[in-house]
Amino acid sequence: MFCYQCEQTQDGTGCNGLKGVCGKTSFVASLQDLLLNVTKKISTFTSMSRQLGTKNPEVDRFVLESLFSTVTNVNFDEVRFKEYLQKAESQLEKAEKDYREVCQSKGIQPKMPTFAKSFWKANPDLGSLIEEGKKFSILKRNRSKDLTGIEEMILYGIKGGAAYLEHAKVLGIEDEEAYSFMHDCLKKLTEELSLDELLKLAMDTGKWNFKVMELLDKANTQGYGDPVPTKVSISPVAGKCIVVSGHDLYDLELVLKQTENKNINVYTHGEMLPAHGYPKLKKYKHLVGNYGGAWQNQKKEFSAFPGSILMTTNCIVPPSDAYRHRVFTRSVVGFPGVQHILSDDLSPLINSALLNKGFLKDSPRKEILVGFGHKTVLGIADLIIDAVKSGAIKHFFLIGGCDGYELDRNYFTDFAKRVPKDCVILTLACGKYRFNKLDFGTIKHKGVEIPRLLDIGQCNDSYSAIKIAVALAEAFKTDVNGLPLSLILSWFEQKAVAVLLTLLSLGVKNIRIGPRLPAFLTPPVVKVLVDNFGIKPISSSPKKDLKELLKK
Ligand code: SF4
Ligand code: SF3
């Protein structure tokens, strides 16, 4: 196997051997390589059909699911990948048929891609599928490492965006343009584009992901209202319990509806924390708080959790025997030996919660604050602008992105702690767990206490952060780069790649990124990013970086 799609990749170069750092086996890696290859073929036909004016929602949705299933810490289950590959065979047939039919109806000669000559069939035997997948390892490509790295970066951006599209889809929002770009982009990734063409495609992918995040923002806010500032308890209370992790608000709502009046308390975990800010979710009294921290601590935290656990999306880590029987997965998430709930009937999860002992007593109440989406922040835009003009607020630091195991991620905690008292910290995604329990106090301006730490939400709520930044830039008659705003991003998986491409495509410069640069970016490509966007890796000294950024 060879995989370098996430930040924790082995030795900072790539996971190989029998297992990746995340626990993905070489068998699963091979099945994923094969699935991605067939998905690109499906999209090739679909892209051509769409250009001739025909579409197939079933194929669109399959491609979304297939991409999302290969994101880091989503699905570790060989059997599920075998099922995906079997579906992929029928979707490829459908996509080809659609293309031939639309050509025929328009009297056009179909331009069959070269791969169609040896049409793909899913071998029913798992071992053969794994063998076949080996042909599509990144290491087998005929391209240079530089070009392969950019192709992979684009693919990871598309995977991240597909995950966000999937979240919007479950809330009833789909978008033809978004599907079209996804298929066109996957087709282009099979065409051996030049460096310049690939760099352009990377920027287009970033722009596409911005629209995708806008769709998801619409889906979330139409479904659950605009987030409002909300104090969230981080202390367990006595009673039976379920913890819901991941990004999928629809699944959380299902849990809340199905546990009403059942004397079960529901907790959020990881990226689900911002859910507390949504009016239509916070109205449930038995949504009692948040349990635990970021994804990488789940082994310890879930072992100690006396109830059942629902993993709605990434990030799941291989569960230990102590709690595997209490974990349930949804949608694209999977782990061998963990029960997957396909239908919207969550009885297995609820019954498991009832069988477990629950928390026996209340813990002393501690709270954190969430719910600063674009509506709330821009609702006090005049106050914030005035605070900046008067010097009460000197600078904004957006410390966003993912968390992970590495000790050098303490950089982000040290950085946040050192931010001067007249500056505001904006947080996004699961990296905030490193410091969101600290008390950062407030900045008092015109009698209003503005919290110094404003949590904007999940990683996809980067859309909110961009809206806020653009509105402030307009008010100050400048662009985002002219604002007293610095972006410090911690990245881990492919959603973060999608968000980074979005920021670059919008012209945001001088982003600091850590804890280390992606392994898929070779030195010449890094140079292009540095020259064009001023991207800089974080140093080992938050003090030094802070000083430099405050000079802005
Ligand atoms: Fe390694 Fe990350 Fe790939 Fe897992 S997802 S195999 S940790 S690079
Ligand atoms: Fe976290 Fe996985 Fe990326 Fe949505 S939950 S940010 S790492």
Coordinates of C-alpha atoms and ligand atoms in Angstrom, one line a residue:
M1 CA 0.0 0.0 0.0
F2 CA 1.0 3.6 -0.4
C3 CA -1.1 6.4 1.0
Y4 CA -0.1 10.0 1.9
Q5 CA -3.5 11.7 2.0
C6 CA -3.4 12.8 5.6
E7 CA -1.0 14.8 7.8
Q8 CA 0.0 11.9 10.1
T9 CA 1.3 9.8 7.2
Q10 CA 4.2 7.6 8.1
D11 CA 7.6 9.4 8.5
G12 CA 6.0 12.5 6.9
T13 CA 6.3 10.7 3.5
G14 CA 3.7 8.0 3.1
C15 CA 2.2 5.0 4.7
N16 CA 3.3 1.7 3.3
G17 CA 3.6 -1.9 4.6
L18 CA 0.7 -3.8 6.1
K19 CA -1.0 -0.9 7.9
G20 CA -1.2 2.9 7.8
V21 CA -0.7 5.0 10.9
C22 CA -4.5 5.5 11.1
G23 CA -5.0 1.7 11.2
K24 CA -6.1 1.3 7.6
T25 CA -4.9 -2.1 6.4
S26 CA -3.1 -2.6 3.1
F27 CA -6.1 -4.6 1.9
V28 CA -8.5 -1.7 2.5
A29 CA -6.0 0.7 1.0
S30 CA -6.0 -1.4 -2.2
L31 CA -9.8 -1.6 -2.3
Q32 CA -9.9 2.2 -1.9
D33 CA -7.4 2.7 -4.8
L34 CA -9.6 0.4 -7.0
L35 CA -12.8 2.2 -5.9
L36 CA -11.3 5.6 -6.7
N37 CA -10.1 4.4 -10.1
V38 CA -13.6 3.0 -11.0
T39 CA -15.2 6.2 -9.6
K40 CA -13.1 8.3 -12.0
K41 CA -14.3 6.1 -14.9
I42 CA -17.9 6.5 -13.8
S43 CA -17.4 10.3 -13.6
T44 CA -15.8 10.3 -17.1
F45 CA -18.9 9.0 -18.7
T46 CA -21.2 11.1 -16.5
S47 CA -19.2 14.3 -17.3
M48 CA -19.6 13.6 -21.0
S49 CA -23.4 12.8 -20.6
R50 CA -24.0 15.9 -18.6
Q51 CA -22.4 18.0 -21.3
L52 CA -24.9 16.6 -23.6
G53 CA -27.7 17.6 -21.2
T54 CA -28.5 14.3 -19.5
K55 CA -28.0 13.4 -15.8
N56 CA -28.5 10.5 -13.5
P57 CA -29.1 11.3 -9.7
E58 CA -28.3 7.7 -8.7
V59 CA -24.9 7.9 -10.3
D60 CA -24.2 11.4 -8.8
R61 CA -25.0 10.1 -5.3
F62 CA -23.0 7.0 -5.7
V63 CA -19.9 9.0 -6.6
L64 CA -20.4 11.2 -3.6
E65 CA -20.6 8.2 -1.3
S66 CA -17.7 6.5 -2.9
L67 CA -15.4 9.5 -2.5
F68 CA -16.4 10.2 1.1
S69 CA -15.9 6.5 2.1
T70 CA -12.2 6.9 1.3
V71 CA -11.5 10.0 3.5
T72 CA -9.2 9.4 6.4
N73 CA -10.8 7.8 9.5
V74 CA -14.1 7.1 7.8
N75 CA -14.3 3.4 6.7
F76 CA -12.0 0.6 7.6
D77 CA -14.2 -2.3 6.6
E78 CA -13.1 -4.6 3.6
V79 CA -16.6 -6.1 3.3
R80 CA -18.2 -2.6 2.9
F81 CA -15.6 -1.7 0.2
K82 CA -16.4 -5.0 -1.6
E83 CA -20.1 -3.9 -1.6
Y84 CA -19.1 -0.4 -2.9
L85 CA -17.1 -2.0 -5.7
Q86 CA -20.0 -4.2 -6.7
K87 CA -22.3 -1.2 -6.8
A88 CA -19.5 0.6 -8.7
E89 CA -19.8 -2.0 -11.5
S90 CA -23.5 -1.4 -12.0
Q91 CA -23.0 2.4 -11.7
L92 CA -20.3 2.3 -14.4
E93 CA -22.6 0.3 -16.7
K94 CA -25.4 2.8 -16.1
A95 CA -23.1 5.8 -16.7
E96 CA -21.9 4.2 -20.0
K97 CA -25.4 3.4 -21.1
D98 CA -26.6 7.0 -20.3
Y99 CA -23.7 8.3 -22.4
R100 CA -24.4 6.0 -25.4
E101 CA -28.2 6.8 -25.2
V102 CA -27.7 10.5 -25.1
C103 CA -25.3 10.3 -28.0
Q104 CA -27.7 8.2 -30.0
S105 CA -30.6 10.6 -29.3
K106 CA -28.6 13.5 -30.6
G107 CA -27.2 11.6 -33.5
I108 CA -23.6 11.9 -32.2
Q109 CA -20.9 9.3 -32.5
P110 CA -19.9 8.4 -28.9
K111 CA -16.2 9.2 -28.0
M112 CA -15.4 6.1 -25.9
P113 CA -12.6 6.6 -23.4
T114 CA -9.7 4.1 -23.8
F115 CA -10.6 2.2 -20.6
A116 CA -14.0 1.3 -22.0
K117 CA -12.3 -1.2 -24.3
S118 CA -11.6 -3.5 -21.4
F119 CA -14.8 -2.9 -19.5
W120 CA -14.5 -3.3 -15.8
K121 CA -16.2 -6.1 -13.9
A122 CA -16.2 -6.4 -10.1
N123 CA -14.6 -9.8 -9.3
P124 CA -16.9 -11.4 -6.7
D125 CA -13.8 -12.6 -4.8
L126 CA -12.4 -10.1 -2.2
G127 CA -8.8 -11.4 -2.7
S128 CA -9.0 -10.7 -6.4
L129 CA -10.3 -7.2 -5.9
I130 CA -7.5 -6.5 -3.5
E131 CA -5.0 -7.8 -6.1
E132 CA -6.6 -5.7 -8.8
G133 CA -6.5 -2.6 -6.6
K134 CA -2.7 -2.9 -6.4
K135 CA -2.5 -1.8 -10.1
F136 CA -3.8 1.6 -9.1
S137 CA -1.5 2.5 -6.3
I138 CA -0.1 6.0 -6.5
L139 CA 3.4 4.4 -6.9
K140 CA 2.4 2.8 -10.2
R141 CA 1.7 6.1 -11.9
N142 CA 3.7 7.1 -14.9
R143 CA 3.8 10.8 -14.0
S144 CA 6.4 12.8 -12.1
K145 CA 6.1 13.0 -8.3
D146 CA 5.3 16.8 -8.6
L147 CA 2.4 16.2 -11.0
T148 CA 1.1 13.2 -9.1
G149 CA 1.2 15.2 -5.9
I150 CA -1.0 18.0 -7.4
E151 CA -3.4 15.5 -8.9
E152 CA -3.7 13.9 -5.5
M153 CA -4.2 17.3 -3.8
I154 CA -7.1 18.0 -6.2
L155 CA -8.6 14.5 -5.6
Y156 CA -8.4 15.1 -1.8
G157 CA -10.0 18.5 -2.2
I158 CA -12.8 16.8 -4.2
K159 CA -13.1 14.2 -1.5
G160 CA -13.5 16.9 1.2
G161 CA -16.1 18.7 -0.9
A162 CA -17.9 15.5 -1.6
A163 CA -18.2 14.9 2.2
Y164 CA -19.8 18.3 2.6
L165 CA -22.1 17.7 -0.4
E166 CA -23.2 14.5 1.2
H167 CA -24.1 16.3 4.5
A168 CA -26.1 18.8 2.5
K169 CA -27.7 16.0 0.5
V170 CA -29.0 14.2 3.6
L171 CA -30.7 17.5 4.5
G172 CA -32.4 17.6 1.1
I173 CA -30.1 20.0 -0.7
E174 CA -28.4 18.9 -3.9
D175 CA -27.0 21.1 -6.7
E176 CA -26.5 20.3 -10.4
E177 CA -23.6 22.6 -10.9
A178 CA -21.8 21.1 -7.9
Y179 CA -22.3 17.6 -9.3
S180 CA -21.2 18.7 -12.8
F181 CA -17.9 20.1 -11.5
M182 CA -17.2 17.0 -9.4
H183 CA -17.6 14.7 -12.4
D184 CA -15.7 17.1 -14.8
C185 CA -12.8 17.3 -12.3
L186 CA -12.5 13.6 -11.8
K187 CA -12.5 13.1 -15.6
K188 CA -9.7 15.7 -15.9
L189 CA -7.7 13.8 -13.3
T190 CA -7.5 10.9 -15.8
E191 CA -6.2 13.2 -18.6
E192 CA -2.6 13.8 -17.6
L193 CA -2.9 17.6 -17.5
S194 CA 0.1 19.9 -17.5
L195 CA 1.4 21.7 -14.4
D196 CA -0.4 24.9 -15.3
E197 CA -3.6 23.1 -16.1
L198 CA -3.5 21.2 -12.8
L199 CA -2.8 24.4 -10.8
K200 CA -5.8 26.0 -12.4
L201 CA -7.9 22.9 -11.7
A202 CA -6.8 23.1 -8.0
M203 CA -8.1 26.7 -7.8
D204 CA -11.3 25.8 -9.5
T205 CA -11.7 23.0 -7.0
G206 CA -11.3 25.5 -4.2
K207 CA -13.9 27.8 -5.8
W208 CA -16.2 24.8 -6.1
N209 CA -15.8 23.9 -2.5
F210 CA -16.7 27.4 -1.5
K211 CA -20.0 27.0 -3.3
V212 CA -20.4 23.5 -1.7
M213 CA -19.8 25.0 1.8
E214 CA -22.4 27.7 1.0
L215 CA -24.9 24.9 0.1
L216 CA -24.2 23.1 3.3
D217 CA -24.5 26.3 5.3
K218 CA -27.9 26.8 3.6
A219 CA -28.9 23.2 4.4
N220 CA -27.9 23.5 8.0
T221 CA -29.4 26.9 8.7
Q222 CA -32.6 26.1 6.8
G223 CA -33.0 22.9 8.7
Y224 CA -32.0 24.0 12.1
G225 CA -31.9 27.8 12.2
D226 CA -28.9 30.2 12.4
P227 CA -26.6 29.3 15.2
V228 CA -26.9 31.6 18.3
P229 CA -24.4 32.0 21.1
T230 CA -24.9 29.1 23.5
K231 CA -23.3 27.9 26.6
V232 CA -22.6 24.2 26.5
S233 CA -22.0 22.1 29.5
I234 CA -18.9 19.9 29.3
S235 CA -19.8 18.0 32.5
P236 CA -21.7 14.7 32.5
V237 CA -25.0 14.5 34.3
A238 CA -26.5 11.4 36.0
G239 CA -28.4 9.2 33.7
K240 CA -28.3 6.8 30.7
C241 CA -26.5 8.3 27.8
I242 CA -25.6 8.4 24.1
V243 CA -22.8 10.3 22.5
V244 CA -23.0 11.5 18.9
S245 CA -19.8 12.2 17.0
G246 CA -18.9 13.5 13.5
H247 CA -20.4 16.3 11.4
D248 CA -23.9 15.1 10.5
L249 CA -26.6 17.2 12.1
Y250 CA -29.4 15.1 10.6
D251 CA -28.2 12.1 12.5
L252 CA -28.0 14.1 15.7
E253 CA -31.6 15.2 15.2
L254 CA -32.7 11.6 14.6
V255 CA -31.1 10.6 17.9
L256 CA -32.7 13.5 19.7
K257 CA -36.2 12.7 18.3
Q258 CA -36.0 9.0 19.0
T259 CA -34.7 9.4 22.6
E260 CA -37.3 12.0 23.6
N261 CA -39.1 11.0 26.9
K262 CA -36.8 7.9 27.2
N263 CA -34.7 9.3 30.0
I264 CA -31.6 9.1 27.9
N265 CA -29.2 12.1 27.9
V266 CA -27.5 13.0 24.6
Y267 CA -24.0 14.4 24.3
T268 CA -22.1 15.7 21.4
H269 CA -18.5 14.8 20.7
G270 CA -15.8 16.1 18.4
E271 CA -17.1 18.1 15.4
M272 CA -20.7 17.8 16.7
L273 CA -20.1 20.3 19.4
P274 CA -21.3 23.4 17.3
A275 CA -24.7 21.6 17.0
H276 CA -25.6 23.1 20.4
G277 CA -25.8 26.6 18.8
Y278 CA -28.6 25.6 16.3
P279 CA -32.1 26.7 17.6
K280 CA -33.9 23.6 16.4
L281 CA -31.4 21.2 18.0
K282 CA -30.8 23.1 21.3
K283 CA -34.5 23.1 22.0
Y284 CA -34.2 19.4 23.0
K285 CA -33.7 19.5 26.8
H286 CA -32.0 16.1 26.8
L287 CA -29.2 17.4 24.6
V288 CA -27.3 18.0 27.8
G289 CA -23.8 18.8 26.8
N290 CA -20.5 17.9 25.1
Y291 CA -18.5 14.9 26.1
G292 CA -14.7 14.6 25.6
G293 CA -12.4 16.4 23.2
A294 CA -11.1 15.9 19.6
W295 CA -11.2 12.7 17.7
Q296 CA -7.8 11.3 18.6
N297 CA -8.7 11.0 22.3
Q298 CA -11.7 8.8 21.6
K299 CA -10.2 5.5 22.7
K300 CA -9.7 6.7 26.2
E301 CA -12.8 8.8 26.4
F302 CA -15.2 6.2 24.8
S303 CA -13.8 3.5 27.1
A304 CA -14.9 5.6 30.0
F305 CA -18.3 6.6 28.5
P306 CA -21.0 4.5 30.1
G307 CA -23.5 4.5 27.2
S308 CA -23.7 4.0 23.5
I309 CA -21.7 5.8 20.8
L310 CA -22.8 6.9 17.3
M311 CA -20.2 7.8 14.7
T312 CA -21.9 9.7 12.0
T313 CA -18.9 10.6 9.9
N314 CA -15.1 11.0 10.3
C315 CA -13.2 10.6 12.5
I316 CA -13.5 7.1 13.9
V317 CA -10.4 5.4 15.2
P318 CA -10.1 1.6 15.6
P319 CA -12.2 0.9 18.7
S320 CA -10.8 -1.2 21.5
D321 CA -12.5 -4.3 22.9
A322 CA -13.6 -2.2 25.9
Y323 CA -16.2 -0.4 23.9
R324 CA -16.5 -1.7 20.4
H325 CA -19.8 -3.4 21.1
R326 CA -21.2 0.0 22.2
V327 CA -20.2 1.8 18.9
F328 CA -22.6 2.2 16.0
T329 CA -21.8 3.7 12.6
R330 CA -23.9 5.5 10.0
S331 CA -23.8 6.4 6.3
V332 CA -20.3 5.9 4.9
V333 CA -18.6 5.1 8.2
G334 CA -17.5 1.6 8.9
F335 CA -15.3 -0.6 11.0
P336 CA -15.2 -4.4 11.0
G337 CA -17.2 -5.9 13.9
V338 CA -19.0 -2.6 14.6
Q339 CA -22.7 -2.5 14.1
H340 CA -23.8 -0.3 11.1
I341 CA -27.2 1.2 11.2
L342 CA -28.6 1.6 7.6
S343 CA -32.2 2.7 8.3
D344 CA -33.3 5.8 10.2
D345 CA -34.6 3.5 13.0
L346 CA -31.9 3.9 15.7
S347 CA -33.3 1.3 18.1
P348 CA -30.0 -0.7 18.3
L349 CA -28.2 2.4 19.5
I350 CA -31.0 3.3 21.9
N351 CA -31.3 -0.2 23.3
S352 CA -27.6 -0.3 23.9
A353 CA -27.8 3.0 25.8
L354 CA -30.5 1.5 28.0
L355 CA -28.5 -1.6 28.7
N356 CA -25.5 0.4 29.9
K357 CA -25.3 1.9 33.3
G358 CA -25.0 5.6 32.4
F359 CA -23.4 8.2 34.5
L360 CA -24.2 7.6 38.2
K361 CA -23.9 11.2 39.4
D362 CA -23.6 14.7 38.2
S363 CA -20.2 16.3 37.8
P364 CA -19.6 19.9 38.7
R365 CA -20.9 22.1 35.8
K366 CA -18.3 23.7 33.5
E367 CA -19.3 25.4 30.3
I368 CA -17.9 26.6 27.0
L369 CA -19.4 29.0 24.5
V370 CA -20.3 28.1 20.9
G371 CA -22.6 29.6 18.2
F372 CA -20.8 32.4 16.4
G373 CA -21.8 31.8 12.8
H374 CA -21.8 34.6 10.3
K375 CA -25.4 35.7 11.2
T376 CA -24.4 36.3 14.8
V377 CA -21.1 37.9 14.2
L378 CA -22.3 40.1 11.4
G379 CA -25.3 41.0 13.6
I380 CA -22.7 42.9 15.8
A381 CA -20.6 44.0 12.8
D382 CA -21.0 47.7 13.6
L383 CA -19.8 47.1 17.2
I384 CA -16.8 45.0 16.0
I385 CA -15.8 47.6 13.3
D386 CA -16.0 50.4 15.9
A387 CA -13.9 48.3 18.3
V388 CA -11.3 47.9 15.6
K389 CA -11.3 51.5 14.6
S390 CA -11.0 52.7 18.3
G391 CA -8.2 50.2 18.9
A392 CA -10.1 48.1 21.4
I393 CA -9.6 45.2 19.1
K394 CA -6.1 45.1 17.5
H395 CA -6.1 41.9 15.5
F396 CA -8.1 38.7 14.8
F397 CA -6.5 35.3 14.7
L398 CA -8.4 32.5 13.0
I399 CA -7.0 29.3 14.5
G400 CA -8.8 26.7 12.5
G401 CA -8.5 23.2 11.4
C402 CA -8.1 19.7 12.6
D403 CA -6.6 18.1 15.7
G404 CA -4.3 15.1 15.8
Y405 CA -2.0 13.0 17.9
E406 CA 1.3 14.8 17.5
L407 CA 2.8 16.6 20.4
D408 CA 3.9 19.5 18.2
R409 CA 0.2 20.4 17.8
N410 CA 0.6 22.0 21.3
Y411 CA 1.9 24.8 19.2
F412 CA -1.7 25.9 18.6
T413 CA -2.5 25.9 22.4
D414 CA 0.7 27.9 23.1
F415 CA -0.2 30.3 20.3
A416 CA -3.7 30.9 21.5
K417 CA -2.5 31.4 25.1
R418 CA 0.0 34.1 23.9
V419 CA -2.5 36.0 21.8
P420 CA -2.6 39.5 23.4
K421 CA -5.6 40.5 25.4
D422 CA -6.7 43.1 22.8
C423 CA -7.0 40.5 20.1
V424 CA -9.9 38.1 19.2
I425 CA -9.5 34.4 18.4
L426 CA -11.8 32.8 16.0
T427 CA -12.0 29.0 16.0
L428 CA -13.2 26.4 13.5
A429 CA -13.2 22.6 13.3
C430 CA -11.8 20.1 15.9
G431 CA -8.4 21.8 16.4
K432 CA -10.1 24.1 19.0
Y433 CA -10.3 21.4 21.6
R434 CA -6.7 22.0 22.4
F435 CA -7.6 25.3 24.0
N436 CA -11.4 25.9 24.0
K437 CA -11.8 25.1 27.7
L438 CA -9.4 27.9 28.7
D439 CA -10.9 31.2 29.9
F440 CA -9.9 33.9 27.4
G441 CA -12.2 36.5 28.9
T442 CA -13.8 39.4 27.0
I443 CA -13.1 42.7 25.4
K444 CA -15.4 45.4 26.7
H445 CA -16.4 48.0 24.1
K446 CA -19.3 50.5 24.4
G447 CA -20.6 48.5 27.4
V448 CA -20.7 45.2 25.5
E449 CA -18.5 42.3 26.5
I450 CA -17.2 40.7 23.3
P451 CA -15.9 37.2 24.0
R452 CA -12.2 36.9 23.0
L453 CA -12.8 33.4 21.8
L454 CA -15.5 33.1 19.2
D455 CA -16.2 29.6 17.9
I456 CA -17.5 29.7 14.3
G457 CA -18.3 26.0 14.1
Q458 CA -17.3 22.9 12.2
C459 CA -14.6 22.8 9.5
N460 CA -17.3 23.4 6.8
D461 CA -18.3 26.6 8.7
S462 CA -15.1 28.0 7.2
Y463 CA -17.8 29.4 4.9
S464 CA -19.0 31.5 7.8
A465 CA -15.5 32.7 8.5
I466 CA -15.0 33.8 4.9
K467 CA -18.3 35.6 4.9
I468 CA -17.3 37.5 8.1
A469 CA -13.9 38.4 6.7
V470 CA -15.3 39.6 3.4
A471 CA -18.0 41.7 5.1
L472 CA -15.3 43.3 7.4
A473 CA -13.0 43.9 4.4
E474 CA -15.9 45.7 2.7
A475 CA -16.5 47.8 5.7
F476 CA -12.8 48.8 5.9
K477 CA -12.6 49.3 2.1
T478 CA -9.9 46.8 1.7
D479 CA -9.6 43.1 0.8
V480 CA -9.3 40.1 3.2
N481 CA -5.5 40.4 3.0
G482 CA -5.7 44.0 4.1
L483 CA -7.6 43.2 7.4
P484 CA -5.9 42.9 10.7
L485 CA -6.5 39.1 10.4
S486 CA -4.1 36.2 10.4
L487 CA -5.0 32.6 9.6
I488 CA -3.2 29.8 11.4
L489 CA -4.4 26.5 10.1
S490 CA -3.8 23.0 11.5
W491 CA -4.6 20.4 8.9
F492 CA -5.1 16.7 9.2
E493 CA -7.4 15.2 6.6
Q494 CA -9.0 15.9 3.2
K495 CA -11.7 18.3 4.3
A496 CA -8.9 20.6 5.4
V497 CA -7.4 20.3 2.0
A498 CA -10.7 21.4 0.4
V499 CA -10.9 24.3 2.8
L500 CA -7.3 25.3 2.1
L501 CA -7.9 25.3 -1.7
T502 CA -10.9 27.4 -1.1
L503 CA -8.9 30.0 0.8
L504 CA -6.2 30.1 -1.9
S505 CA -8.8 30.3 -4.7
L506 CA -10.2 33.4 -3.0
G507 CA -6.8 35.0 -3.0
V508 CA -6.2 34.7 0.8
K509 CA -2.5 35.1 1.3
N510 CA 0.1 34.4 4.0
I511 CA -1.7 31.5 5.7
R512 CA 0.4 29.7 8.3
I513 CA 0.0 26.0 8.1
G514 CA 1.1 23.2 10.4
P515 CA 2.1 21.1 12.1
R516 CA 3.8 20.1 8.9
L517 CA 3.3 20.5 5.2
P518 CA 1.5 17.8 3.2
A519 CA 3.7 14.9 2.0
F520 CA 2.0 15.0 -1.4
L521 CA 3.4 18.5 -2.1
T522 CA 6.9 18.2 -3.5
P523 CA 9.4 21.0 -2.9
P524 CA 8.9 22.6 -6.4
V525 CA 5.1 22.7 -5.8
V526 CA 5.6 24.1 -2.3
K527 CA 7.7 26.8 -3.9
V528 CA 4.8 27.7 -6.3
L529 CA 2.5 28.0 -3.3
V530 CA 5.0 30.1 -1.4
D531 CA 5.7 32.4 -4.4
N532 CA 2.0 32.9 -5.3
F533 CA 0.3 32.8 -1.9
G534 CA 2.9 33.4 0.7
I535 CA 1.9 30.1 2.5
K536 CA 4.3 29.5 5.3
P537 CA 4.8 26.5 7.6
I538 CA 4.4 27.3 11.3
S539 CA 7.8 27.6 13.1
S540 CA 8.6 25.8 16.3
S541 CA 8.1 29.1 18.2
P542 CA 4.5 30.5 18.6
K543 CA 6.1 33.5 20.2
K544 CA 8.1 34.4 17.1
D545 CA 5.3 33.7 14.7
L546 CA 2.9 35.8 16.7
K547 CA 5.3 38.7 16.8
E548 CA 5.7 38.5 13.0
L549 CA 1.9 38.3 12.4
L550 CA 1.2 41.2 14.7
K551 CA 3.4 43.4 12.6
K552 CA 0.8 43.2 9.9
Ligands
SF4_1 FE1 -1.6 6.9 6.4 FE2 -3.3 8.9 6.6 FE3 -3.4 7.2 4.5 FE4 -4.1 6.4 7.0 S1 -5.1 8.0 5.7 S2 -2.9 5.3 5.5 S3 -2.6 7.5 8.2 S4 -1.8 8.6 5.0
SF3_2 FE1 -11.7 17.0 12.7 FE2 -11.6 14.6 11.7 FE3 -10.6 17.5 10.4 FE4 -14.0 18.5 10.5 S1 -13.2 15.5 12.8 S2 -12.1 18.7 11.2 S3 -10.0 16.0 11.8

